[in-house]
Amino acid sequence: MPTYKGISSEAFRHPLDREAEQTLRSLPGFDLIASKFVEFLYERPQFVYHLGNSIQVGPRQYSTIYQMFRECVKDLDIYPEPAIFISQYPLANAYALGQEHPSIVLNSALLDLMSDAEIKSVIAHELGHIKCGHTILNQMALWAISTASFIGEMTFGLGNLISGGLIYAFYEWKRRSELSADRAALLLSDELNPVLMSMMKLAGGSLKYGNECSLPEFIQQSQRYQNLDEDGLNQVYKFLLYNNLAQGVFLSHPFLVERISHLQQWSGSDQYRQIRNGNYQKSAAEGAVDVKAETPPSQEEILRRQIEELQKEIDRIKKKPQ
């Protein structure tokens, strides 16, 4: 297994992820948030929850999982080491959260469904999110969206003009960010198949009938899905499935067959081969997250004053006679 000492997330970041992030950051309302505020509002409560209600993985708790995790942390050059938890949940899933104290969570169902190589690819995927700084952007966007929605209600719907575009841009970026994390999974795997197998099992894996599933057949299914774009109407349906604008429902992840297609293409690229051979962009500073915050320090003080003014307005409305 290669170790990517000093690797920058920009070495493997998907261009669609980069483009969507730039669009998200440029929208009105997004820069209201500051990372320290997010830490206290989102990161710490979630960490406390998992420390109190999940199993923290370590040398004497899920030691096999911990060994795989340690290898991935070293190979992707993430420092300091994030925390990792196992949560009792019947849906096979995993996610990453936090920036100051990042962690990843694996649902127990995922451990039962997948092989060690597939579990390792999932761990690498979630560490890819941390490496790329996706977790803080995700939390910032969620807070900005809720703030914009609240302002919309307080201003008789005028603020919804902001929140509508912000929500769409957020989910568009969130879906594309998965493509970068998939690349991290491939970089830390010995081969492509375990990563693709993990995706197939997330799509519809079964403990009882798993031996009847075929990865080549699922890859062909992915190709048939791509061929649907030959009909323009199917492209409209795809857009509406991802973005149900009428009901305000958006998918947070690309369809798994799309992710397979993107990853297969990258696995055959010169960029992937160069990284595997040790020729990659390096980060200027060592750390789990090498994406520099674009919000200047003075914004934290501006945010604090805005929150105080907002709280005053809420208190004033509560005191107003009905």
CSV table of C-alpha atoms in Angstrom, one decimal:
chain,number,residue,atom,x,y,z
A,1,MET,CA,0.0,0.0,0.0
A,2,PRO,CA,1.4,3.4,-0.9
A,3,THR,CA,1.7,6.2,1.7
A,4,TYR,CA,1.0,9.6,0.3
A,5,LYS,CA,3.3,11.7,2.6
A,6,GLY,CA,2.3,15.4,2.6
A,7,ILE,CA,-0.4,14.9,0.0
A,8,SER,CA,-2.7,17.9,-0.6
A,9,SER,CA,-6.4,17.3,-1.1
A,10,GLU,CA,-6.0,19.3,-4.3
A,11,ALA,CA,-4.0,16.4,-5.7
A,12,PHE,CA,-7.2,14.2,-6.0
A,13,ARG,CA,-10.1,16.7,-5.6
A,14,HIS,CA,-12.6,16.2,-8.4
A,15,PRO,CA,-13.0,19.3,-10.6
A,16,LEU,CA,-16.8,19.3,-10.2
A,17,ASP,CA,-16.3,19.4,-6.4
A,18,ARG,CA,-13.9,22.4,-6.7
A,19,GLU,CA,-16.3,24.2,-9.1
A,20,ALA,CA,-19.3,23.6,-6.9
A,21,GLU,CA,-17.5,24.8,-3.8
A,22,GLN,CA,-16.5,28.0,-5.4
A,23,THR,CA,-20.2,28.6,-6.4
A,24,LEU,CA,-21.4,27.8,-2.9
A,25,ARG,CA,-18.9,30.2,-1.2
A,26,SER,CA,-19.8,33.0,-3.5
A,27,LEU,CA,-23.5,33.0,-2.7
A,28,PRO,CA,-25.1,35.7,-0.4
A,29,GLY,CA,-25.6,34.3,3.1
A,30,PHE,CA,-22.9,31.7,3.2
A,31,ASP,CA,-20.1,33.8,4.8
A,32,LEU,CA,-22.4,34.6,7.7
A,33,ILE,CA,-20.9,31.6,9.5
A,34,ALA,CA,-17.4,31.2,11.1
A,35,SER,CA,-15.7,28.0,11.9
A,36,LYS,CA,-15.5,28.6,15.7
A,37,PHE,CA,-19.2,29.3,15.9
A,38,VAL,CA,-19.9,26.1,14.0
A,39,GLU,CA,-17.6,24.2,16.4
A,40,PHE,CA,-19.8,25.1,19.4
A,41,LEU,CA,-23.1,24.8,17.6
A,42,TYR,CA,-22.7,21.5,15.7
A,43,GLU,CA,-19.4,19.8,16.2
A,44,ARG,CA,-19.2,19.4,20.0
A,45,PRO,CA,-22.8,18.3,20.5
A,46,GLN,CA,-22.4,15.5,17.9
A,47,PHE,CA,-19.1,14.4,19.4
A,48,VAL,CA,-20.7,14.3,22.9
A,49,TYR,CA,-23.6,12.3,21.5
A,50,HIS,CA,-21.4,9.6,20.0
A,51,LEU,CA,-19.1,9.5,23.0
A,52,GLY,CA,-22.2,8.8,25.1
A,53,ASN,CA,-24.2,6.6,22.7
A,54,SER,CA,-21.7,4.8,20.4
A,55,ILE,CA,-18.6,2.7,20.8
A,56,GLN,CA,-15.3,4.5,20.3
A,57,VAL,CA,-13.0,2.4,18.3
A,58,GLY,CA,-9.5,1.9,19.7
A,59,PRO,CA,-6.7,-0.7,20.3
A,60,ARG,CA,-9.1,-2.7,22.6
A,61,GLN,CA,-12.4,-1.9,21.0
A,62,TYR,CA,-12.9,-3.2,17.5
A,63,SER,CA,-9.2,-3.6,17.1
A,64,THR,CA,-9.3,-4.9,13.5
A,65,ILE,CA,-11.3,-1.8,12.5
A,66,TYR,CA,-8.9,0.4,14.4
A,67,GLN,CA,-5.9,-1.1,12.6
A,68,MET,CA,-7.5,-0.5,9.2
A,69,PHE,CA,-8.3,3.1,10.3
A,70,ARG,CA,-4.8,3.7,11.5
A,71,GLU,CA,-3.4,2.6,8.2
A,72,CYS,CA,-5.7,4.9,6.2
A,73,VAL,CA,-4.9,7.8,8.5
A,74,LYS,CA,-1.2,7.3,7.9
A,75,ASP,CA,-1.4,6.7,4.2
A,76,LEU,CA,-3.5,9.8,3.6
A,77,ASP,CA,-1.2,11.8,5.9
A,78,ILE,CA,-3.9,13.1,8.2
A,79,TYR,CA,-2.8,14.7,11.5
A,80,PRO,CA,-4.0,14.7,14.2
A,81,GLU,CA,-5.7,11.4,14.2
A,82,PRO,CA,-9.5,11.7,14.1
A,83,ALA,CA,-11.8,9.7,16.4
A,84,ILE,CA,-13.8,6.8,15.0
A,85,PHE,CA,-17.1,5.4,16.4
A,86,ILE,CA,-19.4,2.4,15.7
A,87,SER,CA,-23.0,3.3,16.0
A,88,GLN,CA,-25.8,0.7,16.4
A,89,TYR,CA,-28.0,1.3,13.4
A,90,PRO,CA,-29.6,-1.2,10.9
A,91,LEU,CA,-28.9,0.9,7.8
A,92,ALA,CA,-25.4,0.4,6.2
A,93,ASN,CA,-23.9,3.8,6.2
A,94,ALA,CA,-21.0,6.0,7.4
A,95,TYR,CA,-20.3,9.7,7.7
A,96,ALA,CA,-17.7,12.2,8.8
A,97,LEU,CA,-18.1,15.3,10.9
A,98,GLY,CA,-16.1,18.0,12.7
A,99,GLN,CA,-13.0,20.1,12.0
A,100,GLU,CA,-11.4,21.0,15.2
A,101,HIS,CA,-11.9,17.5,16.5
A,102,PRO,CA,-13.0,15.5,13.4
A,103,SER,CA,-14.4,12.0,13.6
A,104,ILE,CA,-16.0,9.4,11.5
A,105,VAL,CA,-19.0,7.1,12.3
A,106,LEU,CA,-19.6,3.7,10.9
A,107,ASN,CA,-23.1,2.1,11.3
A,108,SER,CA,-23.0,-1.5,12.7
A,109,ALA,CA,-24.9,-2.8,9.7
A,110,LEU,CA,-22.1,-1.8,7.5
A,111,LEU,CA,-19.6,-4.0,9.4
A,112,ASP,CA,-21.9,-7.1,8.9
A,113,LEU,CA,-22.5,-6.5,5.2
A,114,MET,CA,-18.9,-5.8,3.9
A,115,SER,CA,-15.6,-7.5,3.8
A,116,ASP,CA,-12.5,-6.0,5.5
A,117,ALA,CA,-11.2,-4.6,2.2
A,118,GLU,CA,-14.6,-3.0,1.5
A,119,ILE,CA,-14.8,-1.6,5.1
A,120,LYS,CA,-11.4,-0.1,4.6
A,121,SER,CA,-12.5,1.6,1.4
A,122,VAL,CA,-15.4,3.2,3.3
A,123,ILE,CA,-13.1,4.4,6.0
A,124,ALA,CA,-10.8,5.9,3.4
A,125,HIS,CA,-13.8,7.6,1.8
A,126,GLU,CA,-14.8,9.3,5.0
A,127,LEU,CA,-11.2,10.3,5.8
A,128,GLY,CA,-11.2,11.8,2.3
A,129,HIS,CA,-14.0,14.1,3.3
A,130,ILE,CA,-12.0,15.2,6.3
A,131,LYS,CA,-8.9,15.7,4.2
A,132,CYS,CA,-10.8,17.9,1.7
A,133,GLY,CA,-12.4,20.1,4.4
A,134,HIS,CA,-15.9,18.9,3.4
A,135,THR,CA,-17.1,18.5,7.0
A,136,ILE,CA,-16.7,22.2,7.9
A,137,LEU,CA,-18.2,23.3,4.6
A,138,ASN,CA,-21.1,21.0,5.2
A,139,GLN,CA,-21.8,22.3,8.7
A,140,MET,CA,-21.4,25.9,7.6
A,141,ALA,CA,-23.8,25.5,4.7
A,142,LEU,CA,-26.4,23.8,6.9
A,143,TRP,CA,-26.3,26.7,9.4
A,144,ALA,CA,-26.4,29.3,6.6
A,145,ILE,CA,-29.4,27.6,5.1
A,146,SER,CA,-31.3,27.4,8.4
A,147,THR,CA,-30.4,31.1,9.0
A,148,ALA,CA,-31.6,32.2,5.6
A,149,SER,CA,-34.9,30.2,6.0
A,150,PHE,CA,-35.5,32.0,9.4
A,151,ILE,CA,-34.7,35.4,7.9
A,152,GLY,CA,-37.2,34.5,5.1
A,153,GLU,CA,-39.9,33.9,7.6
A,154,MET,CA,-39.1,37.1,9.5
A,155,THR,CA,-39.1,39.2,6.3
A,156,PHE,CA,-42.4,37.8,4.9
A,157,GLY,CA,-40.6,35.5,2.5
A,158,LEU,CA,-38.1,38.0,1.0
A,159,GLY,CA,-35.2,36.1,2.4
A,160,ASN,CA,-36.3,32.9,0.6
A,161,LEU,CA,-34.9,34.4,-2.5
A,162,ILE,CA,-31.5,33.9,-0.9
A,163,SER,CA,-32.2,30.6,0.7
A,164,GLY,CA,-33.6,29.0,-2.4
A,165,GLY,CA,-30.4,29.5,-4.4
A,166,LEU,CA,-28.3,28.6,-1.4
A,167,ILE,CA,-30.0,25.3,-0.8
A,168,TYR,CA,-29.7,24.3,-4.4
A,169,ALA,CA,-26.0,25.2,-4.5
A,170,PHE,CA,-25.3,23.4,-1.2
A,171,TYR,CA,-26.8,20.1,-2.4
A,172,GLU,CA,-25.1,20.4,-5.8
A,173,TRP,CA,-21.8,20.8,-4.0
A,174,LYS,CA,-22.5,18.1,-1.5
A,175,ARG,CA,-23.2,15.5,-4.2
A,176,ARG,CA,-20.0,16.5,-6.1
A,177,SER,CA,-17.9,16.3,-2.9
A,178,GLU,CA,-18.6,12.6,-2.8
A,179,LEU,CA,-16.6,12.2,-6.0
A,180,SER,CA,-13.5,13.5,-4.3
A,181,ALA,CA,-14.0,11.2,-1.3
A,182,ASP,CA,-14.4,8.2,-3.7
A,183,ARG,CA,-11.0,9.1,-5.2
A,184,ALA,CA,-9.4,9.0,-1.7
A,185,ALA,CA,-11.0,5.5,-1.2
A,186,LEU,CA,-9.4,4.3,-4.5
A,187,LEU,CA,-6.0,5.8,-3.6
A,188,LEU,CA,-5.9,3.8,-0.3
A,189,SER,CA,-7.2,0.5,-1.8
A,190,ASP,CA,-5.1,-2.1,-3.5
A,191,GLU,CA,-7.4,-2.2,-6.4
A,192,LEU,CA,-10.7,-0.8,-7.8
A,193,ASN,CA,-13.0,-3.7,-7.1
A,194,PRO,CA,-13.3,-3.4,-3.3
A,195,VAL,CA,-14.4,0.2,-3.7
A,196,LEU,CA,-16.9,-0.7,-6.4
A,197,MET,CA,-18.1,-3.7,-4.3
A,198,SER,CA,-18.8,-1.5,-1.3
A,199,MET,CA,-20.9,0.8,-3.6
A,200,MET,CA,-22.9,-2.2,-4.9
A,201,LYS,CA,-23.6,-3.4,-1.4
A,202,LEU,CA,-24.7,0.1,-0.3
A,203,ALA,CA,-27.1,0.1,-3.3
A,204,GLY,CA,-28.7,-3.2,-2.4
A,205,GLY,CA,-26.5,-5.7,-0.6
A,206,SER,CA,-27.9,-8.7,1.2
A,207,LEU,CA,-26.5,-10.9,3.9
A,208,LYS,CA,-28.6,-13.9,2.8
A,209,TYR,CA,-28.3,-13.6,-1.0
A,210,GLY,CA,-25.1,-11.6,-1.4
A,211,ASN,CA,-23.4,-14.5,-3.2
A,212,GLU,CA,-25.9,-14.1,-6.0
A,213,CYS,CA,-24.8,-10.5,-6.7
A,214,SER,CA,-22.4,-9.8,-9.6
A,215,LEU,CA,-20.1,-6.7,-9.7
A,216,PRO,CA,-19.7,-7.0,-13.5
A,217,GLU,CA,-23.5,-6.9,-13.9
A,218,PHE,CA,-23.7,-3.9,-11.6
A,219,ILE,CA,-21.1,-2.1,-13.7
A,220,GLN,CA,-23.2,-2.9,-16.8
A,221,GLN,CA,-26.2,-1.4,-15.0
A,222,SER,CA,-24.1,1.7,-14.5
A,223,GLN,CA,-23.4,1.9,-18.2
A,224,ARG,CA,-27.1,1.5,-19.0
A,225,TYR,CA,-27.9,4.4,-16.7
A,226,GLN,CA,-25.4,6.6,-18.5
A,227,ASN,CA,-26.9,5.7,-21.8
A,228,LEU,CA,-30.3,7.1,-20.6
A,229,ASP,CA,-28.9,10.5,-21.3
A,230,GLU,CA,-29.3,9.9,-25.0
A,231,ASP,CA,-33.0,10.8,-24.5
A,232,GLY,CA,-33.2,14.5,-23.4
A,233,LEU,CA,-36.3,13.8,-21.3
A,234,ASN,CA,-34.4,11.3,-19.2
A,235,GLN,CA,-32.0,14.1,-18.3
A,236,VAL,CA,-34.9,16.2,-17.1
A,237,TYR,CA,-36.1,13.3,-14.9
A,238,LYS,CA,-32.6,12.9,-13.5
A,239,PHE,CA,-32.4,16.5,-12.5
A,240,LEU,CA,-35.9,16.4,-10.9
A,241,LEU,CA,-35.0,13.3,-9.0
A,242,TYR,CA,-32.0,15.0,-7.5
A,243,ASN,CA,-33.7,18.4,-7.0
A,244,ASN,CA,-37.4,18.2,-6.2
A,245,LEU,CA,-37.9,22.0,-6.2
A,246,ALA,CA,-41.6,21.8,-5.7
A,247,GLN,CA,-41.3,20.0,-2.4
A,248,GLY,CA,-37.9,21.3,-1.4
A,249,VAL,CA,-36.4,17.8,-1.3
A,250,PHE,CA,-32.8,17.3,-2.5
A,251,LEU,CA,-30.7,14.2,-2.7
A,252,SER,CA,-27.4,14.5,-0.7
A,253,HIS,CA,-25.5,11.9,-2.7
A,254,PRO,CA,-25.1,11.0,-6.4
A,255,PHE,CA,-26.6,7.7,-7.5
A,256,LEU,CA,-24.2,4.9,-6.8
A,257,VAL,CA,-24.1,3.9,-10.5
A,258,GLU,CA,-22.9,7.4,-11.3
A,259,ARG,CA,-20.2,7.3,-8.7
A,260,ILE,CA,-19.0,4.0,-10.2
A,261,SER,CA,-18.8,5.5,-13.6
A,262,HIS,CA,-16.8,8.5,-12.4
A,263,LEU,CA,-14.4,6.4,-10.4
A,264,GLN,CA,-13.8,3.9,-13.2
A,265,GLN,CA,-12.8,6.8,-15.5
A,266,TRP,CA,-10.4,8.2,-13.0
A,267,SER,CA,-8.8,4.8,-12.3
A,268,GLY,CA,-7.6,4.8,-15.9
A,269,SER,CA,-6.4,8.4,-15.9
A,270,ASP,CA,-2.8,9.6,-16.0
A,271,GLN,CA,-3.5,11.7,-12.9
A,272,TYR,CA,-4.3,8.6,-10.9
A,273,ARG,CA,-1.2,6.8,-12.1
A,274,GLN,CA,1.0,9.8,-11.3
A,275,ILE,CA,-0.3,10.0,-7.7
A,276,ARG,CA,0.2,6.3,-7.2
A,277,ASN,CA,3.8,6.7,-8.4
A,278,GLY,CA,4.4,9.5,-5.9
A,279,ASN,CA,4.1,12.5,-8.2
A,280,TYR,CA,1.4,14.6,-6.6
A,281,GLN,CA,0.7,18.1,-5.2
A,282,LYS,CA,1.7,18.5,-1.6
A,283,SER,CA,0.2,20.5,1.2
A,284,ALA,CA,2.0,23.5,2.5
A,285,ALA,CA,1.1,22.7,6.1
A,286,GLU,CA,0.6,19.4,7.8
A,287,GLY,CA,-2.9,18.8,9.1
A,288,ALA,CA,-6.1,16.9,8.7
A,289,VAL,CA,-7.7,19.7,6.7
A,290,ASP,CA,-5.6,21.6,4.2
A,291,VAL,CA,-8.3,23.8,2.8
A,292,LYS,CA,-7.7,27.4,3.9
A,293,ALA,CA,-10.8,29.2,5.2
A,294,GLU,CA,-11.7,32.1,3.0
A,295,THR,CA,-13.4,34.1,5.7
A,296,PRO,CA,-11.0,36.7,7.3
A,297,PRO,CA,-10.7,36.8,11.1
A,298,SER,CA,-12.6,40.0,11.3
A,299,GLN,CA,-15.7,38.1,10.1
A,300,GLU,CA,-16.0,36.3,13.4
A,301,GLU,CA,-16.6,39.6,15.2
A,302,ILE,CA,-19.0,40.7,12.5
A,303,LEU,CA,-20.9,37.4,12.9
A,304,ARG,CA,-21.0,37.8,16.6
A,305,ARG,CA,-22.6,41.2,16.3
A,306,GLN,CA,-25.1,39.9,13.7
A,307,ILE,CA,-26.2,37.1,16.0
A,308,GLU,CA,-26.6,39.5,18.9
A,309,GLU,CA,-28.8,41.8,16.7
A,310,LEU,CA,-30.8,38.8,15.5
A,311,GLN,CA,-31.4,37.6,19.1
A,312,LYS,CA,-32.5,41.1,20.1
A,313,GLU,CA,-35.0,41.1,17.2
A,314,ILE,CA,-36.3,37.7,18.2
A,315,ASP,CA,-36.7,38.8,21.8
A,316,ARG,CA,-38.5,42.0,20.7
A,317,ILE,CA,-41.0,40.0,18.6
A,318,LYS,CA,-41.7,37.6,21.5
A,319,LYS,CA,-42.5,40.5,23.8
A,320,LYS,CA,-44.7,42.2,21.2
A,321,PRO,CA,-48.4,42.0,22.3
A,322,GLN,CA,-50.4,39.5,20.3
